[in-house]
Short mmCIF file of C-alpha atoms in Angstrom, two decimals:
data_model
loop_
_atom_site.label_atom_id
_atom_site.label_comp_id
_atom_site.label_asym_id
_atom_site.label_seq_id
_atom_site.Cartn_x
_atom_site.Cartn_y
_atom_site.Cartn_z
CA UNK A 181 17.77 -15.53 12.72
CA UNK A 182 16.03 -12.19 13.20
CA UNK A 183 17.01 -10.43 16.42
CA UNK A 184 14.19 -9.86 18.90
CA UNK A 185 13.98 -6.85 21.15
CA UNK A 186 11.87 -8.10 24.03
CA UNK A 187 14.77 -8.56 26.45
CA UNK A 188 16.99 -5.92 24.85
CA UNK A 189 14.47 -3.13 25.38
CA UNK A 190 13.28 -3.73 28.95
CA UNK A 191 15.52 -1.11 30.50
CA UNK A 192 15.07 1.43 27.74
CA UNK A 193 13.18 4.64 28.52
CA UNK A 194 9.52 4.49 27.45
CA UNK A 195 8.82 6.34 24.20
CA UNK A 196 6.40 9.23 24.33
CA UNK A 197 6.00 9.51 20.56
CA UNK A 198 3.45 7.29 18.74
CA UNK A 199 4.75 3.76 18.24
CA UNK A 200 3.87 3.91 14.53
CA UNK A 201 4.03 6.92 12.20
CA UNK A 202 0.54 6.78 10.72
CA UNK A 203 -0.33 8.28 7.35
CA UNK A 204 -3.82 9.24 8.57
CA UNK A 205 -2.31 11.50 11.24
CA UNK A 206 -0.04 13.09 8.65
CA UNK A 207 -2.99 13.91 6.38
CA UNK A 208 -4.98 15.41 9.24
CA UNK A 209 -2.03 17.55 10.28
CA UNK A 210 -1.29 18.64 6.71
CA UNK A 211 -4.85 19.58 5.77
CA UNK A 212 -6.16 20.56 9.20
CA UNK A 213 -9.01 18.04 9.15
CA UNK A 214 -9.81 14.43 8.36
CA UNK A 215 -9.13 13.47 4.75
CA UNK A 216 -10.53 10.31 3.18
CA UNK A 217 -9.60 8.46 0.00
CA UNK A 218 -12.19 7.77 -2.68
CA UNK A 219 -11.50 4.87 -5.02
CA UNK A 220 -11.93 5.91 -8.67
CA UNK A 221 -12.19 3.48 -11.57
CA UNK A 222 -11.01 5.33 -14.66
CA UNK A 223 -11.29 2.31 -16.93
CA UNK A 224 -7.62 1.34 -17.13
CA UNK A 225 -6.28 -2.12 -17.83
CA UNK A 226 -2.88 -3.61 -17.00
CA UNK A 227 0.15 -4.67 -19.11
CA UNK A 228 0.09 -7.94 -17.20
CA UNK A 229 -3.38 -8.60 -18.61
CA UNK A 230 -3.42 -7.16 -22.11
CA UNK A 231 -0.40 -9.09 -23.37
CA UNK A 232 2.37 -6.53 -23.06
CA UNK A 233 4.04 -8.37 -20.18
CA UNK A 234 1.48 -11.12 -19.57
CA UNK A 235 -2.11 -12.17 -20.11
CA UNK A 236 -3.36 -13.67 -16.87
CA UNK A 237 -2.43 -10.98 -14.36
CA UNK A 238 -0.59 -11.58 -11.10
CA UNK A 239 -1.48 -14.94 -9.57
CA UNK A 240 -3.26 -13.35 -6.56
CA UNK A 241 -5.11 -10.63 -8.44
CA UNK A 242 -8.84 -10.05 -8.37
CA UNK A 243 -9.30 -6.28 -8.52
CA UNK A 244 -13.00 -6.51 -7.73
CA UNK A 245 -12.22 -7.28 -4.07
CA UNK A 246 -10.18 -4.10 -3.64
CA UNK A 247 -12.73 -1.72 -5.10
CA UNK A 248 -16.04 -0.24 -3.96
CA UNK A 249 -19.29 -2.12 -4.34
CA UNK A 250 -20.33 0.15 -7.18
CA UNK A 251 -17.28 -0.85 -9.25
CA UNK A 252 -19.28 -2.85 -11.81
CA UNK A 253 -21.19 0.21 -12.89
CA UNK A 254 -18.56 2.86 -12.15
CA UNK A 255 -16.84 2.31 -15.47
CA UNK A 256 -19.85 3.97 -17.10
CA UNK A 257 -19.51 7.00 -14.80
CA UNK A 258 -17.14 9.91 -15.27
CA UNK A 259 -14.56 10.77 -12.63
CA UNK A 260 -16.74 13.68 -11.52
CA UNK A 261 -19.83 11.46 -11.27
CA UNK A 262 -17.99 8.88 -9.18
CA UNK A 263 -16.76 11.59 -6.82
CA UNK A 264 -20.21 13.17 -6.53
CA UNK A 265 -21.78 9.80 -5.74
CA UNK A 266 -19.18 8.74 -3.15
CA UNK A 267 -18.54 11.98 -1.26
CA UNK A 268 -21.93 12.31 0.52
CA UNK A 269 -21.75 8.69 1.71
CA UNK A 270 -18.17 8.96 2.98
CA UNK A 271 -18.83 12.35 4.56
CA UNK A 272 -21.74 10.87 6.50
CA UNK A 273 -19.91 7.68 7.49
CA UNK A 274 -16.47 9.05 8.36
CA UNK A 275 -17.14 12.77 9.01
CA UNK A 276 -14.51 13.61 6.40
CA UNK A 277 -14.69 17.00 4.71
CA UNK A 278 -11.87 16.71 2.21
CA UNK A 279 -10.98 13.86 -0.10
CA UNK A 280 -8.19 12.35 -2.17
CA UNK A 281 -9.23 10.82 -5.48
CA UNK A 282 -7.53 7.43 -5.48
CA UNK A 283 -7.11 5.98 -8.96
CA UNK A 284 -6.99 2.40 -7.75
CA UNK A 285 -8.05 -0.52 -9.98
CA UNK A 286 -5.42 -1.89 -12.35
CA UNK A 287 -2.60 0.36 -13.68
CA UNK A 288 -3.50 4.04 -13.59
CA UNK A 289 -0.66 5.46 -15.67
CA UNK A 290 -1.21 2.98 -18.49
CA UNK A 291 -2.48 5.44 -21.11
CA UNK A 292 -1.23 8.33 -23.27
CA UNK A 293 -0.13 11.30 -21.20
CA UNK A 294 -2.86 13.50 -22.75
CA UNK A 295 -5.53 11.12 -21.42
CA UNK A 296 -3.89 11.00 -18.01
CA UNK A 297 -3.78 14.78 -17.78
CA UNK A 298 -7.48 14.99 -18.58
CA UNK A 299 -8.67 12.51 -15.95
CA UNK A 300 -6.28 13.66 -13.23
CA UNK A 301 -7.29 17.28 -13.79
CA UNK A 302 -10.97 16.37 -13.70
CA UNK A 303 -10.45 15.03 -10.19
CA UNK A 304 -8.30 17.94 -8.99
CA UNK A 305 -10.82 20.61 -9.97
CA UNK A 306 -13.54 19.08 -7.78
CA UNK A 307 -14.07 21.52 -4.88
CA UNK A 308 -13.89 18.81 -2.19
CA UNK A 309 -10.77 17.12 -3.57
CA UNK A 310 -7.39 18.15 -2.15
CA UNK A 311 -5.32 15.84 -4.29
CA UNK A 312 -4.94 12.57 -6.14
CA UNK A 313 -3.25 9.25 -5.47
CA UNK A 314 -2.30 7.16 -8.49
CA UNK A 315 -1.84 3.41 -8.16
CA UNK A 316 0.48 2.00 -10.79
CA UNK A 317 3.33 -0.34 -11.68
CA UNK A 318 7.01 0.67 -11.77
CA UNK A 319 7.27 -0.38 -15.43
CA UNK A 320 4.42 1.94 -16.45
CA UNK A 321 5.90 5.38 -15.78
CA UNK A 322 8.26 7.47 -17.87
CA UNK A 323 9.75 10.96 -17.78
CA UNK A 324 6.73 12.47 -19.54
CA UNK A 325 4.26 11.02 -17.04
CA UNK A 326 6.39 12.00 -14.06
CA UNK A 327 6.72 15.54 -15.40
CA UNK A 328 2.94 15.72 -15.72
CA UNK A 329 2.51 14.64 -12.10
CA UNK A 330 5.14 17.12 -10.99
CA UNK A 331 3.34 19.94 -12.80
CA UNK A 332 -0.01 18.91 -11.30
CA UNK A 333 1.51 19.24 -7.81
CA UNK A 334 1.04 23.00 -8.22
CA UNK A 335 -2.71 22.34 -8.13
CA UNK A 336 -2.88 19.92 -5.21
CA UNK A 337 -1.44 16.97 -3.35
CA UNK A 338 -0.03 14.34 -5.72
CA UNK A 339 0.91 10.82 -4.71
CA UNK A 340 2.09 7.82 -6.72
CA UNK A 341 1.61 4.37 -5.21
CA UNK A 342 3.87 1.74 -6.73
CA UNK A 343 3.08 -1.93 -6.47
CA UNK A 344 6.37 -3.48 -5.42
CA UNK A 345 4.84 -6.56 -3.71
CA UNK A 346 8.29 -8.05 -2.95
CA UNK A 347 11.93 -6.98 -2.94
CA UNK A 348 12.94 -10.44 -4.15
CA UNK A 349 13.00 -11.27 -7.85
CA UNK A 350 12.37 -14.96 -7.11
CA UNK A 351 8.98 -13.97 -5.69
CA UNK A 352 8.17 -11.46 -8.42
CA UNK A 353 8.76 -14.20 -10.97
CA UNK A 354 6.66 -16.72 -9.03
CA UNK A 355 3.68 -14.37 -8.78
CA UNK A 356 4.05 -13.48 -12.49
CA UNK A 357 4.47 -9.82 -11.65
CA UNK A 358 6.23 -8.96 -14.91
CA UNK A 359 8.86 -6.58 -13.51
CA UNK A 360 11.95 -6.81 -11.32
CA UNK A 361 12.82 -5.15 -8.04
CA UNK A 362 15.49 -3.16 -9.87
CA UNK A 363 12.78 -1.65 -12.08
CA UNK A 364 10.84 -0.68 -8.99
CA UNK A 365 13.88 0.96 -7.37
CA UNK A 366 14.67 2.84 -10.60
CA UNK A 367 11.07 4.12 -10.84
CA UNK A 368 11.15 5.32 -7.20
CA UNK A 369 14.42 7.19 -7.73
CA UNK A 370 13.13 8.76 -10.95
CA UNK A 371 9.93 9.88 -9.20
CA UNK A 372 11.84 11.39 -6.29
CA UNK A 373 13.14 14.10 -8.60
CA UNK A 374 9.63 15.60 -8.69
CA UNK A 375 7.47 17.10 -5.89
CA UNK A 376 5.40 13.92 -5.72
CA UNK A 377 4.80 11.73 -2.67
CA UNK A 378 5.89 8.12 -3.20
CA UNK A 379 4.00 5.19 -1.75
CA UNK A 380 4.85 1.49 -1.93
CA UNK A 381 2.71 -1.61 -1.66
CA UNK A 382 4.27 -4.76 -0.18
CA UNK A 383 2.71 -8.19 0.43
CA UNK A 384 3.88 -10.41 3.28
CA UNK A 385 3.39 -14.15 3.34
CA UNK A 386 4.44 -15.52 -0.04
CA UNK A 387 5.64 -19.12 0.33
CA UNK A 388 8.76 -18.23 -1.69
CA UNK A 389 10.10 -16.13 1.20
CA UNK A 390 11.11 -16.92 4.76
CA UNK A 391 9.81 -14.78 7.59
CA UNK A 392 13.32 -13.38 8.05
CA UNK A 393 13.45 -12.37 4.39
CA UNK A 394 10.15 -10.50 4.61
CA UNK A 395 11.26 -8.68 7.77
CA UNK A 396 14.53 -7.72 6.12
CA UNK A 397 12.51 -6.12 3.29
CA UNK A 398 11.88 -3.20 5.64
CA UNK A 399 15.53 -2.24 5.61
CA UNK A 400 15.75 -2.59 1.83
CA UNK A 401 12.80 -0.24 1.28
CA UNK A 402 14.12 2.18 3.88
CA UNK A 403 17.16 2.84 1.72
CA UNK A 404 14.94 4.21 -1.05
CA UNK A 405 13.23 7.65 -1.14
CA UNK A 406 9.84 6.21 -0.14
CA UNK A 407 7.38 8.33 1.86
CA UNK A 408 4.72 5.79 2.87
CA UNK A 409 3.95 2.10 2.81
CA UNK A 410 0.98 -0.22 2.58
CA UNK A 411 1.89 -3.57 4.07
CA UNK A 412 -0.63 -6.31 3.29
CA UNK A 413 -0.81 -9.90 4.44
CA UNK A 414 -1.20 -12.42 1.66
CA UNK A 415 -4.75 -13.62 1.42
CA UNK A 416 -6.00 -16.23 -1.01
CA UNK A 417 -9.00 -15.05 -2.99
CA UNK A 418 -11.49 -17.17 -4.91
CA UNK A 419 -11.15 -17.34 -8.71
CA UNK A 420 -7.42 -16.59 -8.78
CA UNK A 421 -4.51 -18.77 -9.86
CA UNK A 422 -3.18 -18.53 -6.31
CA UNK A 423 -6.38 -20.16 -5.08
CA UNK A 424 -5.69 -23.18 -7.31
CA UNK A 425 -2.11 -23.39 -6.04
CA UNK A 426 -3.25 -23.19 -2.42
CA UNK A 427 -5.93 -25.85 -2.85
CA UNK A 428 -3.47 -28.24 -4.50
CA UNK A 429 -0.71 -27.66 -1.95
CA UNK A 430 -1.67 -25.50 1.05
CA UNK A 431 1.08 -23.38 2.58
CA UNK A 432 1.20 -21.58 5.96
CA UNK A 433 -0.63 -18.25 6.26
CA UNK A 434 -0.65 -15.67 9.04
CA UNK A 435 -3.18 -15.64 11.83
CA UNK A 436 -3.89 -12.25 13.39
CA UNK A 437 -1.69 -12.56 16.48
CA UNK A 438 1.32 -13.92 14.58
CA UNK A 439 0.88 -11.22 11.98
CA UNK A 440 0.91 -8.47 14.62
CA UNK A 441 4.19 -9.87 15.97
CA UNK A 442 5.60 -9.99 12.45
CA UNK A 443 4.41 -6.42 11.74
CA UNK A 444 6.15 -5.20 14.90
CA UNK A 445 9.39 -6.90 13.79
CA UNK A 446 9.02 -5.31 10.35
CA UNK A 447 8.30 -1.82 11.67
CA UNK A 448 11.25 -1.89 14.06
CA UNK A 449 13.43 -2.15 10.95
CA UNK A 450 11.51 0.38 8.86
CA UNK A 451 12.72 3.97 8.69
CA UNK A 452 10.77 6.17 11.12
CA UNK A 453 10.45 8.68 8.27
CA UNK A 454 8.20 6.33 6.26
CA UNK A 455 4.49 6.71 7.01
CA UNK A 456 2.34 3.63 7.47
CA UNK A 457 -0.96 3.72 5.62
CA UNK A 458 -2.06 0.11 6.11
CA UNK A 459 -0.79 -2.97 7.90
CA UNK A 460 -3.12 -5.53 6.36
CA UNK A 461 -5.38 -6.11 3.39
CA UNK A 462 -9.15 -6.40 3.51
CA UNK A 463 -11.43 -8.26 1.12
CA UNK A 464 -15.07 -9.41 1.20
CA UNK A 465 -15.17 -12.40 3.61
CA UNK A 466 -17.17 -14.51 1.19
CA UNK A 467 -14.32 -14.32 -1.35
CA UNK A 468 -11.52 -15.24 1.04
CA UNK A 469 -10.28 -18.83 1.13
CA UNK A 470 -7.53 -18.16 3.69
CA UNK A 471 -6.71 -16.76 6.15
CA UNK A 472 -10.10 -16.12 7.75
CA UNK A 473 -9.57 -13.07 9.97
CA UNK A 474 -12.00 -11.41 12.36
CA UNK A 475 -10.04 -8.16 12.52
CA UNK A 476 -9.63 -5.22 10.15
CA UNK A 477 -6.78 -2.80 9.50
CA UNK A 478 -7.47 -0.55 12.49
CA UNK A 479 -7.53 -3.61 14.79
CA UNK A 480 -4.24 -4.93 13.40
CA UNK A 481 -2.64 -1.51 13.89
CA UNK A 482 -3.75 -1.56 17.54
CA UNK A 483 -2.41 -5.09 18.03
CA UNK A 484 0.90 -4.10 16.47
CA UNK A 485 1.13 -0.95 18.59
CA UNK A 486 0.55 -3.13 21.66
CA UNK A 487 3.37 -5.43 20.56
CA UNK A 488 5.74 -2.49 20.21
CA UNK A 489 4.74 -1.09 23.60
CA UNK A 490 5.29 -4.46 25.27
CA UNK A 491 8.80 -4.47 23.84
CA UNK A 492 9.23 -0.82 24.84
CA UNK A 493 10.21 -0.04 21.28
CA UNK A 494 8.71 1.64 18.20
CA UNK A 495 8.92 2.02 14.44
CA UNK A 496 12.50 2.58 13.33
CA UNK A 497 14.17 1.42 16.57
CA UNK A 498 16.43 -1.17 14.92
CA UNK A 499 16.79 0.96 11.78
CA UNK A 500 18.25 3.75 13.90
CA UNK A 501 20.53 1.31 15.72
CA UNK A 502 21.86 0.03 12.43
CA UNK A 503 22.47 3.57 11.17
CA UNK A 504 24.35 4.46 14.35
CA UNK A 505 26.83 1.59 13.96
CA UNK A 506 30.35 2.75 12.92
#
């Protein structure tokens, strides 16, 4: 049973620091102004789709729901054209002045290193771009690619975002991920040798894991040289294999309030040195089968912060306690 802190923390002095170490605040502090990510589709595929490790993709995957509305035509646009089209809109909507080119759909290191250098450099030379973030799989990096990213760090901010999804091999096998947790951990350690920021993506709510197991994932990830995390709730999207599984045999999914309580439990066990970029996933409502949420990421962060404040605790509280034990 996972320990709760509600009673334990009542007499503890109220924290003055933010309850959650947010990635957005880090970027603003680092660059002196608001920085916004721009999703870039560079035309990659995935080894879990082209036959190298699988042919159907992960059971939950529909990349179209995670990408901008112009995704269908963006493959015909260059990196520069995609940036030039997106920047004025994002500048007007979010008042951002600087941007990170986020190579997001599919596996963005899945190409010869010469091709990667060309597209990454094309983004970095844009005058409004301060860096790049590369979404990829842990089984799709090697020393040559990591050396390229390390060298590019002389030209700007470089981040690699690894899809871990779960720290349990039983889940990775069930979702047809095509790699193990050990491969993820090895890729993170290999990347840490270079001046590259390391992000991790984790999904909470798979029916193969208990709530306690998901919460304990925070401690497992905290032992690795990870700089930031995206925690997503599992949502079932139309036209995926997971949708067929769910329709045949529905399993419990998070509602917003329960998820905020879970997120608070998770963050209490997460290293306070790891930045939090997201606490939930977002997809077009018309494509979501379950759960049907009203709230978005910013709302879930506020709910989770409220949970932590009610407990008079914060991110890393239990992690620190564990570290302090003899």
